[in-house]
């Protein structure tokens, strides 16, 4: 089966809902594991990588939860397919650059994704919409326990799961959430928040993880420390900090609407103006403006419009997804034009934002 | 000085390498460590399993295989202390290793480590963390006390 046939259509993927998803777009828990007796992928020779791949892939596919899964080696996937997987957060950018000897297995509903021979032999993740860290942990913990029946993991009593990089030692766990924080960016509190979060031993990164930009005001918050503390405690810390960030973001939005309403309305109105009328627009500008549109939706400035429309645009206007819609290859300039056309079409039915937010109604979400 | 933000493709096109690995080596082993790569003396440690050397580790900040931790591991402890919340794994254990043979968790050592971190947190005026650590110490002490009573 081709990847395109396996992945859910982009609109459907973007419309998955979860708790607190006004601010938390997704929750992810990933575990790093390695096999005994085979060098880690960056040091392994090709036959070693192939051996690891040939041990891991069938073991993963034999699990009941992987019935109907998609499995492929990285060399069989096209650059475009890899790009789409990155945009869906199903593989890392590092994994997208891998070829022979690396592979992936995706569960039926794209919740479980397993990268084989990324930095470690195994990187498995559970990805859920909204704030569902606990559930994501339970899913991947269960998956990992089932897998260890088939594979001999490299484990040390003192150091825990042995990983290629000592920063992942111990539990090998990375718990993360994607947060949409336009309020904290607009009122310039984001720097302060990042600093405090860092102080607590957590990392704040951009949309695609380490070393990436926070496009569209989306920030990824994750644990950095993996040794000396058990998984429930790591999860609890993240949950506590995320709850606080959500509270700060809500406060920031409320303060902005009270004290700088014109500034906020100006940003949102201009974002709408550009997105609905541009004839050429970059991916980066699109994401940043869509973030403001999403804020406008949250503030009730676009009555009658489904916010999922913006979430969908956020995904489908990214280079891989955009390219997928067109059979012929597009240059960056051509993509900018096609992207603008798509946005104009999609926003044609969306009325311009209200000049002031509607009065709060009882029972409103 | 001109600052350029390049995507991975453009960086490759312009032959600019991402300096991540070198930065990591510097962070782990002190500034300038990456420059020492290649000066590997004949006496340096080598992993018998995969042939990985200390110079490799210094350069990449990664281990070559699981067995490398036995070779280079003992020298890692200070580094791990700066990276993590402790130097001893207290999380999930594969089922095949669970059971009566498992050595008990060294609570005294855990408490000692937590106390160290508590002192650091207070010195850095990170009172939220300090309070959390204090609670953790309290609950560990209670647990340890409970065990003694049972015995």
Short mmCIF file of C-alpha atoms in Angstrom, two decimals:
data_model
loop_
_atom_site.label_atom_id
_atom_site.label_comp_id
_atom_site.label_asym_id
_atom_site.label_seq_id
_atom_site.Cartn_x
_atom_site.Cartn_y
_atom_site.Cartn_z
CA UNK A 1 0.00 0.00 0.00
CA UNK A 2 1.20 3.50 -0.79
CA UNK A 3 1.64 6.01 2.00
CA UNK A 4 -0.87 8.33 0.37
CA UNK A 5 -3.55 5.64 0.54
CA UNK A 6 -2.67 4.80 4.13
CA UNK A 7 -2.60 8.29 5.69
CA UNK A 8 -5.93 9.82 6.57
CA UNK A 9 -6.82 12.73 4.28
CA UNK A 10 -5.34 16.04 5.49
CA UNK A 11 -8.69 17.68 6.41
CA UNK A 12 -9.57 14.69 8.55
CA UNK A 13 -6.15 14.62 10.18
CA UNK A 14 -6.33 18.34 11.00
CA UNK A 15 -9.84 18.06 12.43
CA UNK A 16 -9.03 15.58 15.20
CA UNK A 17 -10.19 17.09 18.46
CA UNK A 18 -8.98 16.61 22.03
CA UNK A 19 -9.23 18.17 25.48
CA UNK A 20 -7.96 21.75 25.78
CA UNK A 21 -7.21 21.91 22.07
CA UNK A 22 -7.84 25.65 21.90
CA UNK A 23 -4.29 25.93 23.25
CA UNK A 24 -2.79 22.43 23.24
CA UNK A 25 -2.77 21.11 19.70
CA UNK A 26 -1.23 17.72 20.45
CA UNK A 27 0.39 15.51 23.09
CA UNK A 28 3.22 13.11 22.42
CA UNK A 29 5.17 10.56 24.44
CA UNK A 30 8.12 8.86 22.83
CA UNK A 31 10.44 6.16 24.10
CA UNK A 32 14.00 5.47 22.92
CA UNK A 33 15.14 1.83 22.96
CA UNK A 34 18.09 -0.12 21.55
CA UNK A 35 18.91 -3.74 20.89
CA UNK A 36 21.70 -5.54 22.68
CA UNK A 37 24.80 -6.45 20.71
CA UNK A 38 24.27 -4.16 17.71
CA UNK A 39 26.06 -0.78 17.49
CA UNK A 40 23.86 2.32 17.67
CA UNK A 41 22.69 3.51 14.22
CA UNK A 42 25.18 6.39 13.82
CA UNK A 43 28.12 3.99 14.40
CA UNK A 44 26.65 0.82 12.88
CA UNK A 45 27.73 -0.50 9.49
CA UNK A 46 25.01 -1.00 6.92
CA UNK A 47 24.63 -4.78 7.52
CA UNK A 48 24.19 -4.07 11.26
CA UNK A 49 21.47 -1.51 10.52
CA UNK A 50 19.73 -3.93 8.19
CA UNK A 51 19.96 -6.65 10.84
CA UNK A 52 18.37 -4.35 13.44
CA UNK A 53 15.68 -3.33 10.96
CA UNK A 54 14.94 -6.94 10.11
CA UNK A 55 14.60 -7.81 13.77
CA UNK A 56 12.51 -4.81 14.76
CA UNK A 57 10.07 -4.38 11.90
CA UNK A 58 8.48 -7.88 12.08
CA UNK A 59 8.40 -7.69 15.90
CA UNK A 60 6.49 -4.40 15.74
CA UNK A 61 4.14 -5.71 13.06
CA UNK A 62 3.38 -8.84 15.10
CA UNK A 63 1.72 -6.79 17.86
CA UNK A 64 -2.08 -6.90 17.86
CA UNK A 65 -2.26 -3.10 18.05
CA UNK A 66 -0.37 -2.92 14.75
CA UNK A 67 -2.93 -4.82 12.70
CA UNK A 68 -3.27 -3.09 9.36
CA UNK A 69 -0.19 -0.95 9.99
CA UNK A 70 1.93 0.68 7.32
CA UNK A 71 5.57 -0.45 7.22
CA UNK A 72 8.25 0.77 4.86
CA UNK A 73 11.99 1.23 4.58
CA UNK A 74 13.13 4.84 4.29
CA UNK A 75 14.80 4.26 0.94
CA UNK A 76 11.46 3.25 -0.56
CA UNK A 77 9.80 6.51 0.43
CA UNK A 78 10.02 9.57 -1.80
CA UNK A 79 11.29 12.92 -0.50
CA UNK A 80 7.73 14.23 -0.73
CA UNK A 81 6.31 11.37 1.32
CA UNK A 82 8.97 11.94 3.98
CA UNK A 83 8.14 15.65 4.05
CA UNK A 84 4.45 14.86 4.57
CA UNK A 85 5.34 12.54 7.46
CA UNK A 86 7.40 15.33 9.05
CA UNK A 87 4.53 17.80 8.64
CA UNK A 88 2.21 15.29 10.37
CA UNK A 89 4.78 14.91 13.18
CA UNK A 90 4.98 11.17 12.49
CA UNK A 91 8.74 11.15 11.88
CA UNK A 92 11.55 13.56 12.79
CA UNK A 93 13.44 15.66 10.28
CA UNK A 94 16.51 13.60 11.11
CA UNK A 95 14.70 10.40 10.19
CA UNK A 96 13.48 11.93 6.93
CA UNK A 97 17.09 12.21 5.81
CA UNK A 98 17.71 8.49 6.34
CA UNK A 99 17.89 5.92 3.55
CA UNK A 100 18.72 2.22 3.40
CA UNK A 101 18.79 0.42 6.74
CA UNK A 102 16.16 2.67 8.33
CA UNK A 103 12.43 2.25 8.37
CA UNK A 104 9.13 3.10 9.94
CA UNK A 105 5.91 1.49 11.06
CA UNK A 106 2.72 3.51 11.44
CA UNK A 107 -0.32 2.31 13.31
CA UNK A 108 -3.71 2.33 11.61
CA UNK A 109 -4.98 5.64 13.01
CA UNK A 110 -1.54 7.33 12.99
CA UNK A 111 -1.47 7.41 16.79
CA UNK A 112 1.48 5.05 17.15
CA UNK A 113 4.55 5.70 15.01
CA UNK A 114 7.79 3.76 15.22
CA UNK A 115 11.02 5.01 13.70
CA UNK A 116 13.65 2.31 13.20
CA UNK A 117 17.30 3.31 13.21
CA UNK A 118 16.85 7.00 13.80
CA UNK A 119 19.31 8.12 16.51
CA UNK A 120 18.42 4.93 18.40
CA UNK A 121 17.38 1.56 17.02
CA UNK A 122 13.85 2.26 18.13
CA UNK A 123 11.98 5.48 18.68
CA UNK A 124 8.31 4.82 19.32
CA UNK A 125 5.71 7.50 19.93
CA UNK A 126 2.06 7.89 20.76
CA UNK A 127 0.57 11.10 19.38
CA UNK A 128 -2.87 12.31 20.43
CA UNK A 129 -4.82 15.52 19.75
CA UNK A 130 -5.22 18.02 22.60
CA UNK A 131 -3.91 17.55 26.13
CA UNK A 132 -3.75 13.79 26.71
CA UNK A 133 -0.27 13.14 28.04
CA UNK A 134 -1.34 10.46 30.49
CA UNK A 135 -3.25 8.54 27.84
CA UNK A 136 -0.36 8.84 25.37
CA UNK A 137 1.99 7.47 28.04
CA UNK A 138 -0.28 4.55 28.83
CA UNK A 139 -0.56 3.68 25.16
CA UNK A 140 3.16 3.74 24.47
CA UNK A 141 4.04 2.05 27.77
CA UNK A 142 1.72 -0.80 26.90
CA UNK A 143 3.13 -0.97 23.37
CA UNK A 144 6.70 -1.02 24.70
CA UNK A 145 5.92 -3.78 27.21
CA UNK A 146 4.41 -5.90 24.45
CA UNK A 147 7.40 -5.29 22.21
CA UNK A 148 9.98 -6.22 24.84
CA UNK A 149 8.57 -9.74 24.79
CA UNK A 150 9.99 -10.03 21.27
CA UNK A 151 13.14 -7.91 21.47
CA UNK A 152 16.12 -7.92 23.77
CA UNK A 153 16.56 -4.31 24.83
CA UNK A 154 19.91 -2.91 25.93
CA UNK A 155 19.29 -2.19 29.61
CA UNK A 156 21.50 -1.58 32.60
CA UNK A 157 20.30 -1.77 36.21
CA UNK A 158 21.97 1.48 37.13
CA UNK A 159 21.64 3.48 33.91
CA UNK A 160 18.32 2.14 32.66
CA UNK A 161 17.64 1.91 28.93
CA UNK A 162 20.91 2.53 27.13
CA UNK A 163 20.65 5.12 24.37
CA UNK A 164 23.02 6.50 21.75
CA UNK A 165 23.10 9.89 23.46
CA UNK A 166 23.53 10.09 27.25
CA UNK A 167 20.85 12.82 27.31
CA UNK A 168 18.22 10.10 26.75
CA UNK A 169 19.54 7.54 29.24
CA UNK A 170 17.38 5.94 31.89
CA UNK A 171 13.74 6.07 30.95
CA UNK A 172 14.42 7.14 27.34
CA UNK A 173 11.20 9.11 27.60
CA UNK A 174 10.38 12.40 25.94
CA UNK A 175 7.00 13.80 26.91
CA UNK A 176 5.93 16.81 24.90
CA UNK A 177 2.97 19.00 24.06
CA UNK A 178 2.46 21.47 21.21
CA UNK A 179 1.10 24.72 22.54
CA UNK A 180 -0.44 27.59 20.56
CA UNK A 181 0.54 30.72 22.45
CA UNK A 182 -0.29 33.85 20.44
CA UNK A 183 -1.41 35.77 23.57
CA UNK A 184 1.93 35.35 25.31
CA UNK A 185 3.78 36.29 22.11
CA UNK A 186 1.66 39.41 21.49
CA UNK A 187 2.05 40.74 25.01
CA UNK A 188 5.75 39.87 24.97
CA UNK A 189 5.65 37.51 27.95
CA UNK A 190 6.82 34.50 26.00
CA UNK A 191 10.53 35.08 26.74
CA UNK A 192 9.81 35.13 30.45
CA UNK A 193 7.74 31.96 30.20
CA UNK A 194 10.46 30.14 28.24
CA UNK A 195 13.01 31.17 30.85
CA UNK A 196 10.92 29.88 33.75
CA UNK A 197 10.16 26.63 31.94
CA UNK A 198 13.87 26.13 31.24
CA UNK A 199 14.63 26.73 34.90
CA UNK A 200 12.40 23.80 35.75
CA UNK A 201 14.53 21.52 33.57
CA UNK A 202 12.13 21.47 30.64
CA UNK A 203 12.83 22.46 27.04
CA UNK A 204 10.89 24.81 24.78
CA UNK A 205 11.34 24.27 21.07
CA UNK A 206 9.80 25.14 17.72
CA UNK A 207 7.21 23.38 15.60
CA UNK A 208 9.46 20.53 14.47
CA UNK A 209 11.48 19.98 17.63
CA UNK A 210 15.11 20.63 18.36
CA UNK A 211 16.65 23.56 16.53
CA UNK A 212 13.45 24.63 14.80
CA UNK A 213 11.52 27.89 14.79
CA UNK A 214 8.28 28.47 16.66
CA UNK A 215 6.29 29.03 13.47
CA UNK A 216 2.67 30.05 13.90
CA UNK A 217 3.29 30.77 17.59
CA UNK A 218 3.40 27.04 18.24
CA UNK A 219 5.84 25.97 20.93
CA UNK A 220 6.80 22.46 21.95
CA UNK A 221 7.38 21.95 25.68
CA UNK A 222 9.14 18.75 26.73
CA UNK A 223 11.17 17.15 29.49
CA UNK A 224 14.93 17.21 29.13
CA UNK A 225 15.97 14.91 31.95
CA UNK A 226 15.37 11.21 31.59
CA UNK A 227 17.50 9.64 34.34
CA UNK A 228 17.06 9.68 38.10
CA UNK A 229 13.32 10.09 37.98
CA UNK A 230 10.51 7.72 37.01
CA UNK A 231 8.04 8.18 34.18
CA UNK A 232 4.98 9.16 36.27
CA UNK A 233 6.96 11.93 37.95
CA UNK A 234 8.23 13.25 34.62
CA UNK A 235 4.67 13.25 33.30
CA UNK A 236 3.33 14.96 36.40
CA UNK A 237 5.89 17.78 36.13
CA UNK A 238 5.03 18.37 32.48
CA UNK A 239 1.31 18.33 33.21
CA UNK A 240 1.73 20.83 36.02
CA UNK A 241 3.82 23.20 33.94
CA UNK A 242 1.52 22.94 30.91
CA UNK A 243 -1.51 23.70 33.09
CA UNK A 244 0.28 26.85 34.24
CA UNK A 245 1.21 27.88 30.71
CA UNK A 246 -2.42 27.42 29.62
CA UNK A 247 -3.51 29.64 32.49
CA UNK A 248 -0.94 32.30 31.55
CA UNK A 249 -2.01 32.18 27.90
CA UNK A 250 -5.68 32.59 28.86
CA UNK A 251 -4.75 35.50 31.13
CA UNK A 252 -2.63 37.08 28.42
CA UNK A 253 -5.52 36.91 25.99
CA UNK A 254 -7.91 38.43 28.51
CA UNK A 255 -5.49 41.24 29.40
CA UNK A 256 -4.82 41.98 25.73
CA UNK A 257 -8.54 42.24 25.00
CA UNK A 258 -9.03 44.51 27.96
CA UNK A 259 -6.05 46.80 27.56
CA UNK A 260 -4.94 46.52 23.95
CA UNK A 261 -8.07 45.50 22.13
CA UNK A 262 -7.35 47.68 19.08
CA UNK A 263 -3.88 46.22 18.72
CA UNK A 264 -5.23 42.66 18.79
CA UNK A 265 -8.10 43.44 16.42
CA UNK A 266 -5.64 45.17 14.09
CA UNK A 267 -3.38 42.11 13.97
CA UNK A 268 -6.29 39.75 13.35
CA UNK A 269 -7.95 42.00 10.77
CA UNK A 270 -4.72 42.40 8.84
CA UNK A 271 -4.03 38.66 9.01
CA UNK A 272 -7.46 37.99 7.54
CA UNK A 273 -6.93 40.69 4.89
CA UNK A 274 -3.66 39.20 3.69
CA UNK A 275 -4.70 35.55 3.83
CA UNK A 276 -7.98 36.17 2.03
CA UNK A 277 -6.51 38.43 -0.65
CA UNK A 278 -2.87 37.58 -1.28
CA UNK A 279 -1.77 36.18 -4.65
CA UNK A 280 1.58 34.89 -3.40
CA UNK A 281 2.47 33.96 0.14
CA UNK A 282 5.24 31.96 1.83
CA UNK A 283 4.67 29.03 4.13
CA UNK A 284 6.17 30.87 7.07
CA UNK A 285 4.01 33.99 6.66
CA UNK A 286 0.95 31.78 6.20
CA UNK A 287 1.56 29.95 9.48
CA UNK A 288 2.11 33.15 11.42
CA UNK A 289 -1.05 34.75 10.00
CA UNK A 290 -3.15 31.61 10.44
CA UNK A 291 -2.13 31.68 14.09
CA UNK A 292 -3.75 35.13 14.40
CA UNK A 293 -6.84 33.88 12.59
CA UNK A 294 -7.05 31.01 15.04
CA UNK A 295 -6.81 33.51 17.90
CA UNK A 296 -9.61 35.49 16.25
CA UNK A 297 -11.76 32.34 16.12
CA UNK A 298 -11.04 31.63 19.81
CA UNK A 299 -12.08 35.22 20.65
CA UNK A 300 -15.38 34.81 18.79
CA UNK A 301 -14.55 37.28 16.01
CA UNK A 302 -15.59 34.88 13.25
CA UNK A 303 -19.08 33.72 14.24
CA UNK A 304 -20.37 30.77 12.28
CA UNK A 305 -16.94 29.68 11.07
CA UNK A 306 -15.56 26.33 12.10
CA UNK A 307 -12.13 26.70 13.67
CA UNK A 308 -11.16 23.38 12.11
CA UNK A 309 -10.93 25.24 8.81
CA UNK A 310 -7.90 27.12 10.11
CA UNK A 311 -6.33 23.95 11.54
CA UNK A 312 -6.76 22.33 8.16
CA UNK A 313 -5.19 25.30 6.35
CA UNK A 314 -2.28 25.17 8.77
CA UNK A 315 -1.53 21.63 7.64
CA UNK A 316 -2.38 21.72 3.93
CA UNK A 317 -0.49 24.93 3.14
CA UNK A 318 2.82 23.43 4.29
CA UNK A 319 5.17 22.59 1.41
CA UNK A 320 4.78 18.79 1.39
CA UNK A 321 1.01 18.73 1.65
CA UNK A 322 0.69 21.54 -0.87
CA UNK A 323 2.95 19.75 -3.32
CA UNK A 324 0.98 16.54 -2.88
CA UNK A 325 -2.14 18.20 -4.29
CA UNK A 326 -0.31 18.97 -7.51
CA UNK A 327 0.97 16.15 -9.59
CA UNK A 328 3.73 18.20 -11.20
CA UNK A 329 6.67 19.48 -9.21
CA UNK A 330 6.39 23.10 -8.14
CA UNK A 331 9.18 25.60 -7.53
CA UNK A 332 9.12 27.63 -4.31
CA UNK A 333 7.68 30.63 -6.20
CA UNK A 334 4.98 28.49 -7.78
CA UNK A 335 4.13 27.02 -4.41
CA UNK A 336 3.64 30.51 -2.96
CA UNK A 337 1.13 31.29 -5.73
CA UNK A 338 -0.74 27.99 -5.38
CA UNK A 339 -0.81 28.45 -1.60
CA UNK A 340 -2.33 31.93 -1.92
CA UNK A 341 -4.93 30.62 -4.39
CA UNK A 342 -5.87 27.86 -1.97
CA UNK A 343 -6.19 30.30 0.94
CA UNK A 344 -8.32 32.74 -1.07
CA UNK A 345 -10.65 29.90 -2.06
CA UNK A 346 -10.90 28.52 1.46
CA UNK A 347 -11.50 31.90 3.06
CA UNK A 348 -13.93 33.12 0.39
CA UNK A 349 -16.85 31.97 2.54
CA UNK A 350 -15.44 33.41 5.77
CA UNK A 351 -16.78 36.87 6.56
CA UNK A 352 -14.29 39.49 7.73
CA UNK A 353 -13.79 39.59 11.51
CA UNK A 354 -16.14 41.49 13.79
CA UNK A 355 -15.03 44.98 14.89
CA UNK A 356 -15.34 43.97 18.50
CA UNK A 357 -15.74 40.67 20.32
CA UNK A 358 -19.31 39.52 20.92
CA UNK A 359 -20.60 39.72 24.50
CA UNK A 360 -20.05 36.43 26.32
CA UNK A 361 -23.07 34.15 26.10
CA UNK A 362 -24.02 31.65 28.75
CA UNK A 363 -23.15 28.09 27.94
CA UNK A 364 -20.62 29.13 25.29
CA UNK A 365 -17.70 26.76 24.81
CA UNK B 1 28.76 39.95 10.92
CA UNK B 2 25.80 38.77 8.91
CA UNK B 3 23.33 36.29 10.39
CA UNK B 4 21.65 33.89 8.01
CA UNK B 5 18.87 31.47 8.83
CA UNK B 6 19.16 28.55 6.45
CA UNK B 7 16.94 25.53 6.13
CA UNK B 8 18.65 22.13 6.06
CA UNK B 9 18.54 21.90 2.26
CA UNK B 10 20.03 25.36 1.75
CA UNK B 11 22.66 24.71 4.42
CA UNK B 12 23.71 21.59 2.56
CA UNK B 13 23.74 23.53 -0.72
CA UNK B 14 25.96 26.21 0.84
CA UNK B 15 28.10 23.53 2.45
CA UNK B 16 27.35 24.78 5.94
CA UNK B 17 27.34 21.97 8.47
CA UNK B 18 25.05 22.07 11.46
CA UNK B 19 27.38 22.52 14.44
CA UNK B 20 25.11 20.63 16.84
CA UNK B 21 27.43 17.72 17.48
CA UNK B 22 30.41 19.91 18.20
CA UNK B 23 28.39 22.10 20.50
CA UNK B 24 27.19 19.02 22.31
CA UNK B 25 30.70 17.69 22.73
CA UNK B 26 31.77 21.08 24.06
CA UNK B 27 28.85 21.17 26.44
CA UNK B 28 29.53 17.70 27.74
CA UNK B 29 33.24 17.88 28.08
CA UNK B 30 34.12 21.53 28.42
CA UNK B 31 34.92 24.11 25.76
CA UNK B 32 37.54 23.13 23.26
CA UNK B 33 36.89 19.40 23.66
CA UNK B 34 35.89 19.10 20.02
CA UNK B 35 39.31 20.46 19.02
CA UNK B 36 41.04 17.70 20.87
CA UNK B 37 39.47 15.12 18.62
CA UNK B 38 42.09 13.40 16.57
CA UNK B 39 44.71 13.80 19.24
CA UNK B 40 43.74 10.41 20.54
CA UNK B 41 46.60 8.92 22.43
CA UNK B 42 47.36 5.24 22.06
CA UNK B 43 46.42 4.74 25.70
CA UNK B 44 42.88 5.95 25.29
CA UNK B 45 39.92 3.71 26.04
CA UNK B 46 38.42 1.65 23.25
CA UNK B 47 35.16 -0.31 23.38
CA UNK B 48 36.07 -3.97 22.73
CA UNK B 49 32.60 -4.61 21.35
CA UNK B 50 32.33 -1.95 18.64
CA UNK B 51 35.78 -0.32 18.45
CA UNK B 52 34.43 3.08 19.49
CA UNK B 53 37.05 5.33 21.05
CA UNK B 54 36.99 8.11 23.59
CA UNK B 55 37.80 10.52 20.76
CA UNK B 56 34.65 9.42 18.94
CA UNK B 57 32.65 10.14 22.05
CA UNK B 58 34.25 13.52 22.52
CA UNK B 59 33.55 14.41 18.92
CA UNK B 60 29.95 13.23 18.70
CA UNK B 61 28.69 13.23 22.28
CA UNK B 62 27.18 9.81 21.61
CA UNK B 63 28.13 6.24 22.46
CA UNK B 64 28.92 3.62 19.81
CA UNK B 65 26.95 0.74 21.34
CA UNK B 66 25.39 -0.37 24.61
CA UNK B 67 28.70 -1.89 25.78
CA UNK B 68 30.40 1.52 25.49
CA UNK B 69 28.64 2.53 28.69
CA UNK B 70 30.70 -0.06 30.56
CA UNK B 71 33.91 1.28 29.06
CA UNK B 72 33.33 5.03 29.18
CA UNK B 73 30.51 4.96 31.73
CA UNK B 74 32.49 5.31 34.98
CA UNK B 75 33.89 8.64 33.82
CA UNK B 76 30.40 9.85 32.91
CA UNK B 77 28.94 10.26 36.35
CA UNK B 78 29.72 13.95 36.83
CA UNK B 79 28.44 14.73 33.37
CA UNK B 80 25.23 12.78 33.97
CA UNK B 81 24.72 14.66 37.21
CA UNK B 82 24.63 17.97 35.31
CA UNK B 83 22.26 16.57 32.68
CA UNK B 84 19.77 14.62 34.73
CA UNK B 85 17.98 14.56 38.06
CA UNK B 86 20.13 11.72 39.31
CA UNK B 87 22.62 9.14 38.14
CA UNK B 88 20.58 6.07 38.95
CA UNK B 89 17.65 4.78 36.91
CA UNK B 90 14.44 4.62 38.94
CA UNK B 91 11.91 4.15 36.12
CA UNK B 92 10.53 1.28 34.10
CA UNK B 93 12.43 -2.03 34.04
CA UNK B 94 11.95 -4.66 31.29
CA UNK B 95 9.76 -7.49 32.52
CA UNK B 96 12.47 -10.12 31.94
CA UNK B 97 14.63 -8.34 34.55
CA UNK B 98 11.92 -7.87 37.12
CA UNK B 99 11.44 -10.28 39.98
CA UNK B 100 12.95 -11.20 43.31
CA UNK B 101 16.54 -10.96 42.05
CA UNK B 102 16.16 -7.22 41.57
CA UNK B 103 18.31 -5.29 44.06
CA UNK B 104 16.35 -2.93 46.31
CA UNK B 105 16.43 0.76 45.45
CA UNK B 106 19.03 2.52 47.52
CA UNK B 107 16.78 4.97 49.35
CA UNK B 108 19.60 6.52 51.36
CA UNK B 109 21.45 7.37 48.17
CA UNK B 110 18.28 8.80 46.65
CA UNK B 111 17.70 10.99 49.70
CA UNK B 112 21.30 12.16 49.64
CA UNK B 113 20.97 13.16 45.98
CA UNK B 114 17.69 14.93 46.59
CA UNK B 115 19.23 16.86 49.48
CA UNK B 116 22.04 18.01 47.22
CA UNK B 117 19.55 19.21 44.66
CA UNK B 118 17.50 20.90 47.34
CA UNK B 119 20.55 22.89 48.43
CA UNK B 120 21.23 23.90 44.84
CA UNK B 121 17.61 24.91 44.28
CA UNK B 122 17.64 27.11 47.40
CA UNK B 123 20.93 28.68 46.34
CA UNK B 124 19.38 29.48 42.96
CA UNK B 125 16.24 30.78 44.66
CA UNK B 126 14.12 28.28 42.74
CA UNK B 127 11.67 27.89 45.58
CA UNK B 128 9.06 26.00 43.62
CA UNK B 129 11.54 23.24 42.83
CA UNK B 130 12.84 23.39 46.40
CA UNK B 131 9.36 22.81 47.79
CA UNK B 132 8.84 19.91 45.44
CA UNK B 133 12.17 18.35 46.45
CA UNK B 134 11.39 18.81 50.13
CA UNK B 135 8.12 16.91 49.61
CA UNK B 136 9.90 14.16 47.71
CA UNK B 137 12.46 13.78 50.52
CA UNK B 138 9.70 13.71 53.11
CA UNK B 139 7.79 10.99 51.27
CA UNK B 140 10.95 8.92 50.70
CA UNK B 141 11.88 9.17 54.36
CA UNK B 142 8.37 8.09 55.34
CA UNK B 143 8.61 5.13 52.95
CA UNK B 144 12.03 4.14 54.29
CA UNK B 145 10.74 4.42 57.85
CA UNK B 146 7.73 2.25 56.99
CA UNK B 147 9.99 -0.44 55.58
CA UNK B 148 12.07 -0.54 58.73
CA UNK B 149 8.98 -0.91 60.88
CA UNK B 150 7.79 -3.82 58.76
CA UNK B 151 11.14 -5.55 59.06
#
